[in-house]
mmCIF file of C-alpha atoms in Angstrom:
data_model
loop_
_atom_site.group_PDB
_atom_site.id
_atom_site.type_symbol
_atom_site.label_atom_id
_atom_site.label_comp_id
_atom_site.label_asym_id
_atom_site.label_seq_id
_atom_site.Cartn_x
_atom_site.Cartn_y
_atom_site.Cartn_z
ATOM 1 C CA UNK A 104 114.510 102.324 64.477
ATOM 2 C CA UNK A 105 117.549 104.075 62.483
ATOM 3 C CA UNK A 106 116.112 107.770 63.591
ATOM 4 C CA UNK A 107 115.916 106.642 67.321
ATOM 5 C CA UNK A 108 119.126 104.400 67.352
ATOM 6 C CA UNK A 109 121.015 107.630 66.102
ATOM 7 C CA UNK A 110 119.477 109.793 68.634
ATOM 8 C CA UNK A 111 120.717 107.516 71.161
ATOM 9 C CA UNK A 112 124.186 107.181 70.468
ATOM 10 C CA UNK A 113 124.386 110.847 71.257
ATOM 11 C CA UNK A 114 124.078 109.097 75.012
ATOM 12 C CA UNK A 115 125.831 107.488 77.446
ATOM 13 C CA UNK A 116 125.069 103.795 77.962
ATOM 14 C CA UNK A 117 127.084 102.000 80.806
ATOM 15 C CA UNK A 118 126.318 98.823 78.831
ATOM 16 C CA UNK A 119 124.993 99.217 74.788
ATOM 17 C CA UNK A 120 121.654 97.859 73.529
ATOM 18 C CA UNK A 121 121.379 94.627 71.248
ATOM 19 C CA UNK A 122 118.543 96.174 69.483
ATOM 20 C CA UNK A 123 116.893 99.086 69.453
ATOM 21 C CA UNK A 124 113.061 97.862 69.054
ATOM 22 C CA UNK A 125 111.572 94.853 69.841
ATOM 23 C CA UNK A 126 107.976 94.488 68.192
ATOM 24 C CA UNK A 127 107.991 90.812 68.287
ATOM 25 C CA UNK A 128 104.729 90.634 70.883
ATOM 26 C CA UNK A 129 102.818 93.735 69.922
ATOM 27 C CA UNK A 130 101.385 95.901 71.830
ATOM 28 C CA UNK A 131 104.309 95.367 74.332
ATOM 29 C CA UNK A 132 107.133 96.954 72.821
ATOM 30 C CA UNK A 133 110.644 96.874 74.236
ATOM 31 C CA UNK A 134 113.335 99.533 73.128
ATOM 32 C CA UNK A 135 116.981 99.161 73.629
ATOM 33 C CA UNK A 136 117.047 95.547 75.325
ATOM 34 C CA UNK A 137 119.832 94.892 77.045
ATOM 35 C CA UNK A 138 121.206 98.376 77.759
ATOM 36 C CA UNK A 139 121.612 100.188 80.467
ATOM 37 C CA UNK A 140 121.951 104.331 81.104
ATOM 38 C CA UNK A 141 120.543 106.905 83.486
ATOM 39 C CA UNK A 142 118.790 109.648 82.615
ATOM 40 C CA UNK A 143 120.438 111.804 85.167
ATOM 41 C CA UNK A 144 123.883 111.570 84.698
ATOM 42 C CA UNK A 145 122.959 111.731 80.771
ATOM 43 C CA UNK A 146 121.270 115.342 81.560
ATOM 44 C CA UNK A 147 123.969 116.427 84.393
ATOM 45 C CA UNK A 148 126.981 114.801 84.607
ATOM 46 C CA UNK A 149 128.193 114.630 80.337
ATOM 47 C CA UNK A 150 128.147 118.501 80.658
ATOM 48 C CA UNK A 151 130.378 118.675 83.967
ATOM 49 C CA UNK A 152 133.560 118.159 82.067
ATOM 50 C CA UNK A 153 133.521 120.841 79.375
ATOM 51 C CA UNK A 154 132.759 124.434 78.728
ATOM 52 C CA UNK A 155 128.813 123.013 79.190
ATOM 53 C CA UNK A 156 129.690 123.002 83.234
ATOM 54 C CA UNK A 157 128.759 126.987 83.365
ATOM 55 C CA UNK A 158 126.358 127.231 80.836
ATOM 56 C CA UNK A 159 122.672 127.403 81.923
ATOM 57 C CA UNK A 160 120.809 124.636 82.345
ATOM 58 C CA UNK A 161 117.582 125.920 83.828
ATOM 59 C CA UNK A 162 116.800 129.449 83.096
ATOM 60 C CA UNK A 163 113.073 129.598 85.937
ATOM 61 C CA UNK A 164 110.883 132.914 86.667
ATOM 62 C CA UNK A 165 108.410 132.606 89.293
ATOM 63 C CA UNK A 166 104.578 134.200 88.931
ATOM 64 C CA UNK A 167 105.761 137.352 91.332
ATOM 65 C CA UNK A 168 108.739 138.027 89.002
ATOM 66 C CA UNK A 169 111.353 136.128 91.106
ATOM 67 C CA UNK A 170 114.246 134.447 88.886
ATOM 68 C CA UNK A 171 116.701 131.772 89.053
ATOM 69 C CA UNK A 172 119.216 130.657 86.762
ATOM 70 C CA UNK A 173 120.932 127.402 87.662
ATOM 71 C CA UNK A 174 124.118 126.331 85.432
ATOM 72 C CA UNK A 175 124.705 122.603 85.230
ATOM 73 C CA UNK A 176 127.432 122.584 87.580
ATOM 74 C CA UNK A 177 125.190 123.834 89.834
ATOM 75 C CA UNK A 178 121.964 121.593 88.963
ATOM 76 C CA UNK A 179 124.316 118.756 89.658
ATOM 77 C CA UNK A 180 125.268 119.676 93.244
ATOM 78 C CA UNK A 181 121.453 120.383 94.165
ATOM 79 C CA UNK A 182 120.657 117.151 92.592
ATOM 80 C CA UNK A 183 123.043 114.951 94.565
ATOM 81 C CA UNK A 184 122.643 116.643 97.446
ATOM 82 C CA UNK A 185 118.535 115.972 96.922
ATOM 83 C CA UNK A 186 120.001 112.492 96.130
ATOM 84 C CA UNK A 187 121.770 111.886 98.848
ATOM 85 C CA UNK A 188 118.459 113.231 101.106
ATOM 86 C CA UNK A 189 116.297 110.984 99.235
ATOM 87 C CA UNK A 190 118.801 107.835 100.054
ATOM 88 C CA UNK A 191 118.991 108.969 103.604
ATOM 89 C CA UNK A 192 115.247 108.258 103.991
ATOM 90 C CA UNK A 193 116.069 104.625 102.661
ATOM 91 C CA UNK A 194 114.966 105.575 98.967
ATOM 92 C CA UNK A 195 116.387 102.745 96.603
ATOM 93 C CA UNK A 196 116.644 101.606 93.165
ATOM 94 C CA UNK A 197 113.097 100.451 92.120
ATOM 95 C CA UNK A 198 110.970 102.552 95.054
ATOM 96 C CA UNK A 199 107.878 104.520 93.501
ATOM 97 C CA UNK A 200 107.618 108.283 94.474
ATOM 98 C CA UNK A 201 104.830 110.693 93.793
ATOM 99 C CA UNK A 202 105.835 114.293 93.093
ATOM 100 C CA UNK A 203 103.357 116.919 94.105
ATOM 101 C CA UNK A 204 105.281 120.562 93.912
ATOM 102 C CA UNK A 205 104.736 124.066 92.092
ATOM 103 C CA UNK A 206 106.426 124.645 89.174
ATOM 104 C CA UNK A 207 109.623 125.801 90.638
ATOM 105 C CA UNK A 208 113.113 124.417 90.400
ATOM 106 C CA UNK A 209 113.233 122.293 92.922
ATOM 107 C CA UNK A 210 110.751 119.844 90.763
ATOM 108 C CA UNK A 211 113.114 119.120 87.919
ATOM 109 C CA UNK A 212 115.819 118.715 90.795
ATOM 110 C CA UNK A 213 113.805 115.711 92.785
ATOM 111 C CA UNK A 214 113.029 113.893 89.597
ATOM 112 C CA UNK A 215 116.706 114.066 88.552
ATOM 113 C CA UNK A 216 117.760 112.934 92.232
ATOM 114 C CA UNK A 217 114.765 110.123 91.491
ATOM 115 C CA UNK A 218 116.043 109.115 88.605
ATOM 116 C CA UNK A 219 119.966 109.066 89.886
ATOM 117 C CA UNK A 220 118.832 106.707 92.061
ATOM 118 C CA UNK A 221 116.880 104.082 90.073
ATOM 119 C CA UNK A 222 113.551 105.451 91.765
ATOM 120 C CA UNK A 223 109.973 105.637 89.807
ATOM 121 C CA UNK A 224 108.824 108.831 90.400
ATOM 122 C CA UNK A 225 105.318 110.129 89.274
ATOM 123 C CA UNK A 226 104.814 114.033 88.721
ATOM 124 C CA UNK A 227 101.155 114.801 90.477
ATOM 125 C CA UNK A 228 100.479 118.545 89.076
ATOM 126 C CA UNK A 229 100.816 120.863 92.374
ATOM 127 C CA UNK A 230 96.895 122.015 92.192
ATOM 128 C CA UNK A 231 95.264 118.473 92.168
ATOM 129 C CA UNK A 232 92.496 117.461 94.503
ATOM 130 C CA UNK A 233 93.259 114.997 97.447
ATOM 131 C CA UNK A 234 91.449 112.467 95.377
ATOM 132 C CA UNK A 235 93.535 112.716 92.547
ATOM 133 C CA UNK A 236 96.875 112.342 94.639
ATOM 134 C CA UNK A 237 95.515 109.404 96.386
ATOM 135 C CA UNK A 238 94.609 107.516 93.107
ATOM 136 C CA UNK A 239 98.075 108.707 91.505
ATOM 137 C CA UNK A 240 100.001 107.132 94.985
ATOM 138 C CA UNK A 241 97.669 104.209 94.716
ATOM 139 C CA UNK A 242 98.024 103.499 91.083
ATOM 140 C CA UNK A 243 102.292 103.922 91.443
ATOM 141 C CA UNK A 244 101.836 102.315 95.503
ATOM 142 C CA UNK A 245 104.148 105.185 96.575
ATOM 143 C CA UNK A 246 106.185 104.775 99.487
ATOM 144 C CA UNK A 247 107.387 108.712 99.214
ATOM 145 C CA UNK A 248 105.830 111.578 98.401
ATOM 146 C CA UNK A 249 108.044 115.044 97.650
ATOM 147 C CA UNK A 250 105.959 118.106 98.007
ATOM 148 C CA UNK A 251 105.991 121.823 99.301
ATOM 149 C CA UNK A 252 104.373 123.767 101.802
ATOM 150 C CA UNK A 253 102.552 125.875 98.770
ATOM 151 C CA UNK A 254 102.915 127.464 95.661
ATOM 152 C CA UNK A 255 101.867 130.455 93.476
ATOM 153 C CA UNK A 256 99.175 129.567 91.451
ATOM 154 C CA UNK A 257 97.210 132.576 89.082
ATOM 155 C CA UNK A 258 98.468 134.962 91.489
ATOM 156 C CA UNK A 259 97.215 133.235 94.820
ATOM 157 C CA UNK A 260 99.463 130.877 97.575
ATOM 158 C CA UNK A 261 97.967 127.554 96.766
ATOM 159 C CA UNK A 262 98.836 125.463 99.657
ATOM 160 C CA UNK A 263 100.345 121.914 99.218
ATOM 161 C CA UNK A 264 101.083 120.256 102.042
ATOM 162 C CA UNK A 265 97.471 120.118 103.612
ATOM 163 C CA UNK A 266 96.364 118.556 100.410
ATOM 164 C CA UNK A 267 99.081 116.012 100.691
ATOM 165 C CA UNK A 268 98.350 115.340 104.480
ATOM 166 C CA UNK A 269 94.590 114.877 103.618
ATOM 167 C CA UNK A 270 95.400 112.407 101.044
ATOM 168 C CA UNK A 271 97.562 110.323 103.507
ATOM 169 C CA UNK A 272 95.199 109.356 105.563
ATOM 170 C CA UNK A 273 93.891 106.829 102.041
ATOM 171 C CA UNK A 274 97.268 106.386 101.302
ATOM 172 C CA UNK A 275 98.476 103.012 103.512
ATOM 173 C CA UNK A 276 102.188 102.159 101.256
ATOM 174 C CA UNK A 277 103.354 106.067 101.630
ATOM 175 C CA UNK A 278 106.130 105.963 104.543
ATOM 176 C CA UNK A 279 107.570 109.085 104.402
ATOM 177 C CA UNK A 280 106.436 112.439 102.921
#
C-alpha cells in the first residue's frame, strides 16, 4: 500500500483517495476509494504546460519502414479531436467500446479519447477471428466498435473491416462502428 500510494501521488486526482486498498471482502479488492482522476489527462494534459509539451510521446515505425513521431502536444490535439468524434456519435461516460485496429498510432489515440471520456473500451488484437470479436463485444455488450479498413500484418494487408462487419451481424448492442 505505501509503494502504490507513493506512485500515485506522482498523479493528478480531481478529488484524493481515503485509502489506498481496501481488502476488507477478499477477493474483491478496491484501490483508492473515493478518488477520482483520468487516465488521459494524467498521460496528456500534465505535460502540456512545461518543456514536456514538445518532447516525444510516441516514437511508432510501421512493418514497411514508415515512421511517426507524435510529441505530446500533438497526441493531445489528435486525442480530443478523436474525443470530440467519439462524443459526436453520442459516446458517454460509462459506454463500452471494443477496439479492433493494427498496431498503429491511431490505437493508443482512441483509447486515450475513450478514456477522456469516461468510456470502457476493450482492445480486440487487429488479427482475431470474427468469433473472437463477437465474444469480446458480447462479454463488454459494446455499443461501438473503432476499427480500420486493414493493417500490415508479417508483411501482408490484413483486412479489418470485413472481419468487423462479419461479426456484426452476432453482435445486437453494437450501434455504431
Amino acid at each position: 500500500e505505501g509503494f502504490w500510494g507513493k506512485i500515485a501521488e506522482e498523479f493528478h486526482w480531481y478529488k484524493k483517495w481515503r485509502r489506498v486498498l481496501n481488502a476488507d471482502k477478499p477477493p474483491f479488492y478496491k484501490w483508492f476509494e473515493g478518488g477520482t482522476t483520468n487516465i488521459s489527462y494524467n498521460c496528456l494534459d500534465r505535460h502540456l504546460g512545461g518543456p514536456r509539451k514538445n518532447k516525444a510521446a510516441i516514437l511508432w515505425e510501421g512493418e514497411p519502414g514508415d515512421q511517426r513521431t507524435l510529441t505530446y502536444q500533438q497526441l493531445h490535439r489528435e486525442v480530443c479531436k478523436a474525443a470530440n468524434a467519439l462524443k459526436a456519435l453520442g459516446l458517454k461516460k460509462g459506454d463500452r467500446v471494443a477496439i479492433y485496429m493494427p498496431m498503429v498510432p491511431e490505437l493508443p489515440i482512441a483509447m486515450l479519447a475513450c478514456a477522456r471520456l469516461g468510456a470502457v473500451h476493450s482492445v480486440i488484437f487487429g488479427g482475431f477471428s470474427v468469433s473472437a470479436i463477437v465474444d469480446r463485444v458480447h462479454d463488454a455488450a459494446c455499443t461501438l466498435i473503432i476499427t480500420a479498413d486493414g493493417g500490415y500484418r508479417r508483411g501482408s494487408v490484413l483486412p479489418l473491416k470485413p472481419v468487423v462487419d462479419e461479426a456484426l451481424k452476432q453482435c445486437p448492442t453494437v450501434e455504431k462502428v
